[in-house]
PDB file of C-alpha atoms in Angstrom:
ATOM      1  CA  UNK A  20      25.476 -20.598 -96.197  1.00 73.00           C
ATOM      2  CA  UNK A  21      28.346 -18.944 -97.846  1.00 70.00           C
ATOM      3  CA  UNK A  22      31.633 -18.064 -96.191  1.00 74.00           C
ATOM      4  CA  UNK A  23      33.751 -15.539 -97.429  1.00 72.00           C
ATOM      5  CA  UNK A  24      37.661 -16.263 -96.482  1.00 73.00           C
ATOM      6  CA  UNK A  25      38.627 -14.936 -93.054  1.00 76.00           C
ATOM      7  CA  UNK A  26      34.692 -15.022 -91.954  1.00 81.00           C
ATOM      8  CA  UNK A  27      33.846 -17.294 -88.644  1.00 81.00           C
ATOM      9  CA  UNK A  28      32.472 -20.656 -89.899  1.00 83.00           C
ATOM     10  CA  UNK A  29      28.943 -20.809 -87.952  1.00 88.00           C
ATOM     11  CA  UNK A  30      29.128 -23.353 -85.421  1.00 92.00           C
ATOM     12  CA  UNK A  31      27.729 -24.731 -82.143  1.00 95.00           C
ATOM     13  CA  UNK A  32      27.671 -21.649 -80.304  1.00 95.00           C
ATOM     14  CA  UNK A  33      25.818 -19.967 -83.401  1.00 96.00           C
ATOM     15  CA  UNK A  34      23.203 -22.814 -83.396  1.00 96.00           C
ATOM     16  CA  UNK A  35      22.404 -22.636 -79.399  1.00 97.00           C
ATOM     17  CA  UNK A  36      21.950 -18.880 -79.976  1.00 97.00           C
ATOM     18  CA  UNK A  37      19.569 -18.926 -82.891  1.00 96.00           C
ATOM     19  CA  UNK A  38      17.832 -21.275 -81.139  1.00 96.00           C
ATOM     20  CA  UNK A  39      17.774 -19.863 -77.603  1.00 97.00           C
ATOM     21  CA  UNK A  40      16.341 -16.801 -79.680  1.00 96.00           C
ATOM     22  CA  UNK A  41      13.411 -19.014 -80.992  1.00 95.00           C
ATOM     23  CA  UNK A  42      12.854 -21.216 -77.272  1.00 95.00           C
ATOM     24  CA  UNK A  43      12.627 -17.646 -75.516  1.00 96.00           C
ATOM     25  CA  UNK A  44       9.879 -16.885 -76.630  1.00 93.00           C
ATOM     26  CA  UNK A  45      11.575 -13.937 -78.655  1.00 94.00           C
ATOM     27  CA  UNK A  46      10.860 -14.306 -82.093  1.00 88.00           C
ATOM     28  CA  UNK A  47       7.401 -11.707 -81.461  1.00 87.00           C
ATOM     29  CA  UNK A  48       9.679  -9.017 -81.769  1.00 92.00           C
ATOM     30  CA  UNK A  49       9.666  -6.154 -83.849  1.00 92.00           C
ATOM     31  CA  UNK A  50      13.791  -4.685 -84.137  1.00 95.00           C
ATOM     32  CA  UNK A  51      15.987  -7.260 -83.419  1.00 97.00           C
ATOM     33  CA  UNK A  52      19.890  -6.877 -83.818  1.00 98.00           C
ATOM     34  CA  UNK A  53      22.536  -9.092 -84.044  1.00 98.00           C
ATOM     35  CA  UNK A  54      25.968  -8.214 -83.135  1.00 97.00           C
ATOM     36  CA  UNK A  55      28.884 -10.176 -84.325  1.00 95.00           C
ATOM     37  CA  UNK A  56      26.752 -11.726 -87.190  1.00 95.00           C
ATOM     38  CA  UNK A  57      29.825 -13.293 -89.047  1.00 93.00           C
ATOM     39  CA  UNK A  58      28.343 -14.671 -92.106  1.00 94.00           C
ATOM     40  CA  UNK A  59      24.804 -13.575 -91.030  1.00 95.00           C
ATOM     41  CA  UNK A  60      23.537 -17.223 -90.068  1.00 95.00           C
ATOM     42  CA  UNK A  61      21.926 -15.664 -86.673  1.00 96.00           C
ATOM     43  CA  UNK A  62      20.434 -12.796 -88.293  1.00 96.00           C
ATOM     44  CA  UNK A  63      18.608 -14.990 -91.138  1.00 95.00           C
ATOM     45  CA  UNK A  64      17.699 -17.091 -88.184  1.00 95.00           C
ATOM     46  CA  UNK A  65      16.041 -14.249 -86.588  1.00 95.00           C
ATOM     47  CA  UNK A  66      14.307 -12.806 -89.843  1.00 93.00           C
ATOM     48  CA  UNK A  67      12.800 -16.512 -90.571  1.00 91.00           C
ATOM     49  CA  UNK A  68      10.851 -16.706 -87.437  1.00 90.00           C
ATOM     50  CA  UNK A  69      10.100 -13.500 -86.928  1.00 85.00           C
ATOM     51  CA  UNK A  70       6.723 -11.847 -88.574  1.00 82.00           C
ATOM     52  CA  UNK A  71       6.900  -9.980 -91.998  1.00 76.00           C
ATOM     53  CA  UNK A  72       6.713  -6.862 -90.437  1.00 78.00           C
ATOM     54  CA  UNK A  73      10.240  -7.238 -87.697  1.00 89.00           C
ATOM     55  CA  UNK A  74      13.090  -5.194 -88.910  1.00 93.00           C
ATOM     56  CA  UNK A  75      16.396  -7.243 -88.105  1.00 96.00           C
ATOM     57  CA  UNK A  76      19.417  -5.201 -87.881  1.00 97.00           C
ATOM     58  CA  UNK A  77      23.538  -6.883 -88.218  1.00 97.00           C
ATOM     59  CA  UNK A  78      26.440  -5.839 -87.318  1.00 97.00           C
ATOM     60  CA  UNK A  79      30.257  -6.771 -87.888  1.00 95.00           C
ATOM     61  CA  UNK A  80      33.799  -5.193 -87.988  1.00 93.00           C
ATOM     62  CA  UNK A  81      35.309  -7.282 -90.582  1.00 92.00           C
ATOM     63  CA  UNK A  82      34.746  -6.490 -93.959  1.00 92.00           C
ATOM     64  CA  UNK A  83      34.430  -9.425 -95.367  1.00 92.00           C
ATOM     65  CA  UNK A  84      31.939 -10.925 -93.010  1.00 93.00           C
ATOM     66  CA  UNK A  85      29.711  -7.991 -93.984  1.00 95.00           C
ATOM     67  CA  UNK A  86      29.462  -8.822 -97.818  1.00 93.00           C
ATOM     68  CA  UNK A  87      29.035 -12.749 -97.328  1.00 94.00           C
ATOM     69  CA  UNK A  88      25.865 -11.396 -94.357  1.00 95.00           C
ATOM     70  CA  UNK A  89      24.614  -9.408 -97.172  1.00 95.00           C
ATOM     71  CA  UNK A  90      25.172 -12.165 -99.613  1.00 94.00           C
ATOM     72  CA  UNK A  91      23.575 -14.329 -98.197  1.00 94.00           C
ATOM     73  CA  UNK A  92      20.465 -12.135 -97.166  1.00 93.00           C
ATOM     74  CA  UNK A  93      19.844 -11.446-100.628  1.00 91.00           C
ATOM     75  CA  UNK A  94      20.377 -15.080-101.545  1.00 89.00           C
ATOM     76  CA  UNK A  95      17.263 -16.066 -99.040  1.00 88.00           C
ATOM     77  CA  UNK A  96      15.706 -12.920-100.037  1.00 87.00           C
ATOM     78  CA  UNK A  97      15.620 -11.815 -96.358  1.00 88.00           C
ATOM     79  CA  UNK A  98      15.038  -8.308 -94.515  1.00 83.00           C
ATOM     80  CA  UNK A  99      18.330  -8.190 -92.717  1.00 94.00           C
ATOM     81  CA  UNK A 100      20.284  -4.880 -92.778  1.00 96.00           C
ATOM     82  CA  UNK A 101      23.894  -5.038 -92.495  1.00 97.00           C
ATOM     83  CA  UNK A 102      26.110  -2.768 -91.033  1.00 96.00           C
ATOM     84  CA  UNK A 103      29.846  -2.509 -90.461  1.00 96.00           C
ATOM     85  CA  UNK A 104      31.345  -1.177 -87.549  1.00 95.00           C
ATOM     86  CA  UNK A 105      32.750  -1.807 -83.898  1.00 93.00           C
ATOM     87  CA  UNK A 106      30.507  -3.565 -81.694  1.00 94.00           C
ATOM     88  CA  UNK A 107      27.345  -1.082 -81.208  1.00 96.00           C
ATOM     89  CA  UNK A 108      28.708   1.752 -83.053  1.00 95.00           C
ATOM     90  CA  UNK A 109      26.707   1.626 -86.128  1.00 96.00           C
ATOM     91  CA  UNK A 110      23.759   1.557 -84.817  1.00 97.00           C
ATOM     92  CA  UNK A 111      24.337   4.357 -82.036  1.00 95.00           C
ATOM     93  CA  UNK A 112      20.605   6.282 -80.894  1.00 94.00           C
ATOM     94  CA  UNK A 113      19.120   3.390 -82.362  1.00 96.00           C
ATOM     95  CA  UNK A 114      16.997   0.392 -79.568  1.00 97.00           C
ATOM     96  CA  UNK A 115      16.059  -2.708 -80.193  1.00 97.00           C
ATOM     97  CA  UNK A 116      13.476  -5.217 -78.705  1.00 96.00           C
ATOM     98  CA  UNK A 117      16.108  -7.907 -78.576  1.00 97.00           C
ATOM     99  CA  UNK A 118      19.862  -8.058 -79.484  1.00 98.00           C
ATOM    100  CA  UNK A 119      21.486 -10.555 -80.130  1.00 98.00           C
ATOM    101  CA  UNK A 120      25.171 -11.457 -79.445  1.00 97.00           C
ATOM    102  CA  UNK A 121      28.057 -13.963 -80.258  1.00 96.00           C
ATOM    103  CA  UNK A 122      31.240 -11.954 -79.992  1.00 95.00           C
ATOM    104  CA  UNK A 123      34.904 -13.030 -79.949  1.00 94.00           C
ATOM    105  CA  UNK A 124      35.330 -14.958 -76.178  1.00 94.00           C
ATOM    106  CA  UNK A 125      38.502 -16.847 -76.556  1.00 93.00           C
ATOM    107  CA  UNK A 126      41.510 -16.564 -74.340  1.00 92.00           C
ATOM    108  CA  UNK A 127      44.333 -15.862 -75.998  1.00 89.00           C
ATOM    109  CA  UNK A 128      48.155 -14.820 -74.769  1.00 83.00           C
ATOM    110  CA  UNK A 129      48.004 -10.994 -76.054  1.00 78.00           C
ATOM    111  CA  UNK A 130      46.147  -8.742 -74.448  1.00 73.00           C
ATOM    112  CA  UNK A 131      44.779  -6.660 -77.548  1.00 70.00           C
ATOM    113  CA  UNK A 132      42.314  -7.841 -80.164  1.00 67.00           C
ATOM    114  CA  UNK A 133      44.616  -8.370 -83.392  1.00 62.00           C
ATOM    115  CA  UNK A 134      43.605  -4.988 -86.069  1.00 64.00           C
ATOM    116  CA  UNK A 135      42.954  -7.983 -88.487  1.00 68.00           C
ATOM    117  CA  UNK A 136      42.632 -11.680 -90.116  1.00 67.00           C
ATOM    118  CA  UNK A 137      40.921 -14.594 -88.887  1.00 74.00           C
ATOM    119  CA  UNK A 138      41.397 -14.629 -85.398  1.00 73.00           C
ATOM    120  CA  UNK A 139      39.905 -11.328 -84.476  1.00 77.00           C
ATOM    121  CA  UNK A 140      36.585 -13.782 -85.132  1.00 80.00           C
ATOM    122  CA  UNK A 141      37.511 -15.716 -81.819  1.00 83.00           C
ATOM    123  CA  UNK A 142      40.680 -13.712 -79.775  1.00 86.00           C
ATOM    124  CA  UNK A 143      39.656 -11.567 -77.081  1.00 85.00           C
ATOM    125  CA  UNK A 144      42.281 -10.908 -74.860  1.00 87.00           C
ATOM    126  CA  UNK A 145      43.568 -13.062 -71.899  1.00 89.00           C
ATOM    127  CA  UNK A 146      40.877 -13.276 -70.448  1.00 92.00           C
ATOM    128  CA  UNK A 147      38.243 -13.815 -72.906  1.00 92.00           C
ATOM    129  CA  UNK A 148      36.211 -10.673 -72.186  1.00 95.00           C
ATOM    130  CA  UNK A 149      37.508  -8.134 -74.390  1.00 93.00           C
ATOM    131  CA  UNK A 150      34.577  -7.271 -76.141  1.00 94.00           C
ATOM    132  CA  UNK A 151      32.368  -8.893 -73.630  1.00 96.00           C
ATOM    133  CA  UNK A 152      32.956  -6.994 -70.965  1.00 97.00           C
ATOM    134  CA  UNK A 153      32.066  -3.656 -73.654  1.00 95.00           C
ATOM    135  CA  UNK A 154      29.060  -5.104 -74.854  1.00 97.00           C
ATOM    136  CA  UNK A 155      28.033  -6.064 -70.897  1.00 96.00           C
ATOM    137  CA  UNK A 156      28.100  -2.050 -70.213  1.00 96.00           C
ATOM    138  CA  UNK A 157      27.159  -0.313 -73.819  1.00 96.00           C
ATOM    139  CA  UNK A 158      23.949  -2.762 -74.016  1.00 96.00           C
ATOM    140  CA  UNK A 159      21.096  -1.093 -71.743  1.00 95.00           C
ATOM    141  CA  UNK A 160      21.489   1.837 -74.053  1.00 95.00           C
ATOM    142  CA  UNK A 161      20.524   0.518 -76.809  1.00 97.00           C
ATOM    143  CA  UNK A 162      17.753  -1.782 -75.722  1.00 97.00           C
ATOM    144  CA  UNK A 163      13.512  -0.677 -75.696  1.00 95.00           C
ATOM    145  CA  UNK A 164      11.843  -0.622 -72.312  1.00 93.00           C
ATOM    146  CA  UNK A 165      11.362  -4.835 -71.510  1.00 92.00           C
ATOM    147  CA  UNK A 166      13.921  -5.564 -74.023  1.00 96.00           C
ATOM    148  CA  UNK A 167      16.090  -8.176 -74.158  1.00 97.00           C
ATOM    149  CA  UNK A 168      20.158  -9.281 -74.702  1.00 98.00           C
ATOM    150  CA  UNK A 169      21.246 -12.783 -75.597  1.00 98.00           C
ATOM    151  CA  UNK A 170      24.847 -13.217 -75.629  1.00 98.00           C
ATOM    152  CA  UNK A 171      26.386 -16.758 -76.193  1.00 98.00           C
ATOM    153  CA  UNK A 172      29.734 -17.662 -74.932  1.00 97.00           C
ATOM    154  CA  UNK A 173      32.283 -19.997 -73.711  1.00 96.00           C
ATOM    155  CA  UNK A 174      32.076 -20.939 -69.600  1.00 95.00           C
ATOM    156  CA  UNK A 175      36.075 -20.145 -69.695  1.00 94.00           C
ATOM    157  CA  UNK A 176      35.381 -16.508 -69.551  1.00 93.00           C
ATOM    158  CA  UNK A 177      33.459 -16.365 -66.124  1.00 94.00           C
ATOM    159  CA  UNK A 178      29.554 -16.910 -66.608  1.00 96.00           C
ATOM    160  CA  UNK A 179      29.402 -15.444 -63.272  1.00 96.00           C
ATOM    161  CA  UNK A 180      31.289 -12.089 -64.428  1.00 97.00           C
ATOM    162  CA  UNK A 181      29.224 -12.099 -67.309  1.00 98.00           C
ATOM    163  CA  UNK A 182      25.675 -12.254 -65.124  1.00 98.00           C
ATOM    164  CA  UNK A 183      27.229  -9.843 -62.481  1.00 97.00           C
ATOM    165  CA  UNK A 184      27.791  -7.386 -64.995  1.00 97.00           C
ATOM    166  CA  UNK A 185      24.389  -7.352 -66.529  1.00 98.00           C
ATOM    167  CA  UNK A 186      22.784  -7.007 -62.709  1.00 97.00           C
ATOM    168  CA  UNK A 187      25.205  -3.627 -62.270  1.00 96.00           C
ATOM    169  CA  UNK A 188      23.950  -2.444 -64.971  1.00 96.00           C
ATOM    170  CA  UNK A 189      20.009  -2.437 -64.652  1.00 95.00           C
ATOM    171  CA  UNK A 190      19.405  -5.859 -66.526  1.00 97.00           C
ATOM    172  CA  UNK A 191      17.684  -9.276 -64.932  1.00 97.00           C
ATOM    173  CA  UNK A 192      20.010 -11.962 -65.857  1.00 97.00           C
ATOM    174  CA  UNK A 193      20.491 -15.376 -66.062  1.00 97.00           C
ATOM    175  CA  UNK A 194      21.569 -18.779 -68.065  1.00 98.00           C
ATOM    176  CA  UNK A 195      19.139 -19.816 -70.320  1.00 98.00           C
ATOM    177  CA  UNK A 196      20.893 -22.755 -72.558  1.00 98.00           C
ATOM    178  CA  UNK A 197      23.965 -24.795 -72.000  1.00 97.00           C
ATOM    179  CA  UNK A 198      25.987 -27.055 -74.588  1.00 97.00           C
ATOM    180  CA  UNK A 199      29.516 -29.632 -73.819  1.00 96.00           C
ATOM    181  CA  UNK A 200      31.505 -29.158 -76.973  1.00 95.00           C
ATOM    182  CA  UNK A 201      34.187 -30.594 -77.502  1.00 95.00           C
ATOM    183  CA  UNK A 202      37.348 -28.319 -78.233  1.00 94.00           C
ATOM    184  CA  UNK A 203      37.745 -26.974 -81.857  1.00 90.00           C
ATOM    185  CA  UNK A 204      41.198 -26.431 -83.877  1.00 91.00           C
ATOM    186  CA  UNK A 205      41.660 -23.255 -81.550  1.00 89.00           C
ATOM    187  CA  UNK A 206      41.259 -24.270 -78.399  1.00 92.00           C
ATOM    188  CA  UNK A 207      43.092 -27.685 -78.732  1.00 92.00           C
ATOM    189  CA  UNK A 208      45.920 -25.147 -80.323  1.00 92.00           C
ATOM    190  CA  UNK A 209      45.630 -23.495 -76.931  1.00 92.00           C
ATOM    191  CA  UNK A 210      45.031 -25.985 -74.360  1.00 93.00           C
ATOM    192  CA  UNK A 211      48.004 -25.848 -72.887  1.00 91.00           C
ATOM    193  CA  UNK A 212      47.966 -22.112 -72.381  1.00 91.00           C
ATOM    194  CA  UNK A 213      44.506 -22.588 -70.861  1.00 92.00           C
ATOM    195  CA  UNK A 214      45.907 -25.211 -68.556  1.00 92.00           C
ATOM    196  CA  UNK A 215      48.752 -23.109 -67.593  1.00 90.00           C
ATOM    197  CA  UNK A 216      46.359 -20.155 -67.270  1.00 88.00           C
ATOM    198  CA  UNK A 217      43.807 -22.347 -64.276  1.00 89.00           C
ATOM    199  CA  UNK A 218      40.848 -21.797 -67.326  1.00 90.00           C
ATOM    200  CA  UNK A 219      40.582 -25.815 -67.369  1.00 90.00           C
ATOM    201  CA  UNK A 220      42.115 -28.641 -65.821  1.00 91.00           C
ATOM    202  CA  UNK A 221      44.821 -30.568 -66.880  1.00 92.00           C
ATOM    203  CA  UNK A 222      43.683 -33.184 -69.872  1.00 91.00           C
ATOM    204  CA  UNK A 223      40.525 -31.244 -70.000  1.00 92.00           C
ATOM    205  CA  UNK A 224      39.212 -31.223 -73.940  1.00 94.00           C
ATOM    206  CA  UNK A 225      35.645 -29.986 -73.344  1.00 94.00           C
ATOM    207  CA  UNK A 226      34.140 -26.212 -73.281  1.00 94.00           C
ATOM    208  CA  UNK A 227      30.997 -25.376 -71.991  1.00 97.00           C
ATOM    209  CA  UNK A 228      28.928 -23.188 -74.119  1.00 97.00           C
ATOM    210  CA  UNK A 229      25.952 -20.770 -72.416  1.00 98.00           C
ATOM    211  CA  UNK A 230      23.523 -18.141 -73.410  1.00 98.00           C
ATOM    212  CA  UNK A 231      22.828 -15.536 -71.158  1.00 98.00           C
ATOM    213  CA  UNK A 232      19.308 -13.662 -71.249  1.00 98.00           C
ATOM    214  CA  UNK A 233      19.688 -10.098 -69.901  1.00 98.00           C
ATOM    215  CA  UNK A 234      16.073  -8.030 -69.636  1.00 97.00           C
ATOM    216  CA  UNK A 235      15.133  -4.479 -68.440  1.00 89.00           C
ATOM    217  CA  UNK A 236      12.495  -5.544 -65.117  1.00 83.00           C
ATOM    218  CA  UNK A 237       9.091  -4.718 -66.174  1.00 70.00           C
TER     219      UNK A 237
END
C-alpha cells in the first residue's frame, strides 16, 4: 500500500473496520463510502468484496492522503472515487447503502483540530470527539432507507456517547467488534495526559478499539 508523507499509516483500527465491513454481512451493497480513507486501504477493502457493479465512494481532507487513495486505486485497478473535502461535504445530496468511518479519535490537550500536518490524522480535541461527535449527527442524512454506518474508534472517547448519539438521531446502534491494542507512538507520547485527564488508569498501556454499527430500523 503506498503512503504518501503526512498520510495515516493503516493500522489495527483500519483492519477491524475492513473487516467488520466484510463479517456484517455488508459487502452486498451497492454505494458504499468511506470517510477518513487515509491512504484508501478501507475503501479498496470495500471495492474487493463487493460485486462489480457497487460504486465505492472516499473521502479525506488532507491532500496528500487523497493522491496516495487514488494511487493506489489505480495501482489495484479498483472502482474507488476519491474525493477531498471535510468530513461529508463532498458528497452532500448524495446516500449511501453503507458508510464507512475511521476518523481522527485521539485526545489531545488543544481543543481545535490543527489546520494541518500529521496529526490532524489522529487529534481530535480533548475529548476525542471532534469529528465524531459531527459525523454522529450529519450521518442519517446521507444514508438510503436500511442503510448502514460503521465507525471504528478508540474506547477513550465514550463508546457509550458514541451509541447514545446514534439512538437520538434515528439510528439502531450497537458494538459489533472489539480489539486490546497496545498503545502506539501517540498515545504512549500522551499517556500521561490521559492519566491526568481520568481517560485510563495509572500504568495503563492498552486501548480498546470498537466498531459501532448504526442502521435506519426497517
Amino acid at each position: 500500500m503506498l503512503r504518501l508523507p503526512g498520510v495515516y499509516r493503516p493500522q489495527a483500527d483500519t483492519k477491524l473496520l475492513a473487516s467488520a465491513f466484510v463479517e456484517q454481512g455488508l459487502h452486498r451493497a451497492d454505494q458504499v463510502l468511506d470517510v477518513g480513507t487515509g491512504t484508501g486501504a478501507v475503501a479498496l477493502a470495500a471495492a474487493s468484496a463487493t460485486s462489480a457493479g457497487c460504486r465505492v465512494t472516499a473521502i479525506d481532507i488532507s491532500r496528500q492522503a487523497v493522491w496516495a487513495a487514488r494511487l493506489n486505486s489505480a495501482w489495484r485497478r479498483s472502482r474507488v472515487s476519491v474525493r477531498r473535502g471535510d468530513l461529508l461535504e463532498p458528497v452532500a445530496g448524495r446516500t449511501f447503502d453503507v458508510v464507512l468511518a475511521n476518523p481522527p479519535y485521539v485526545p489531545t490537550w488543544e481543543e481545535n483540530a490543527p489546520p494541518r500536518g500529521r496529526a490532524r490524522a489522529w487529534d481530535a480535541g480533548t475529548d476525542g470527539r471532534l469529528v465524531l461527535d459531527r459525523l454522529c449527527t450529519q450521518v442519517p442524512r446521507h444514508l438510503k432507507p436500511q442503510g448502514t454506518l460503521l465507525v471504528v474508534h478508540s474506547a477513550l472517547c465514550g463508546v457509550g456517547t458514541t451509541l447514545g448519539l446514534l439512538e437520538a438521531v434515528g439510528l439502531r446502534a450497537r458494538v459489533v467488534a472489539r480489539s486490546l491494542e497496545p498503545f502506539g507512538p501517540v498515545l504512549s507520547a500522551r499517556a500521561a495526559f490521559l492519566e491526568e485527564r481520568g481517560l485510563i488508569e495509572p500504568g495503563c498501556r492498552e486501548e480498546e478499539l470498537v466498531v459501532i454499527r448504526g442502521d435506519f430500523p426497517q
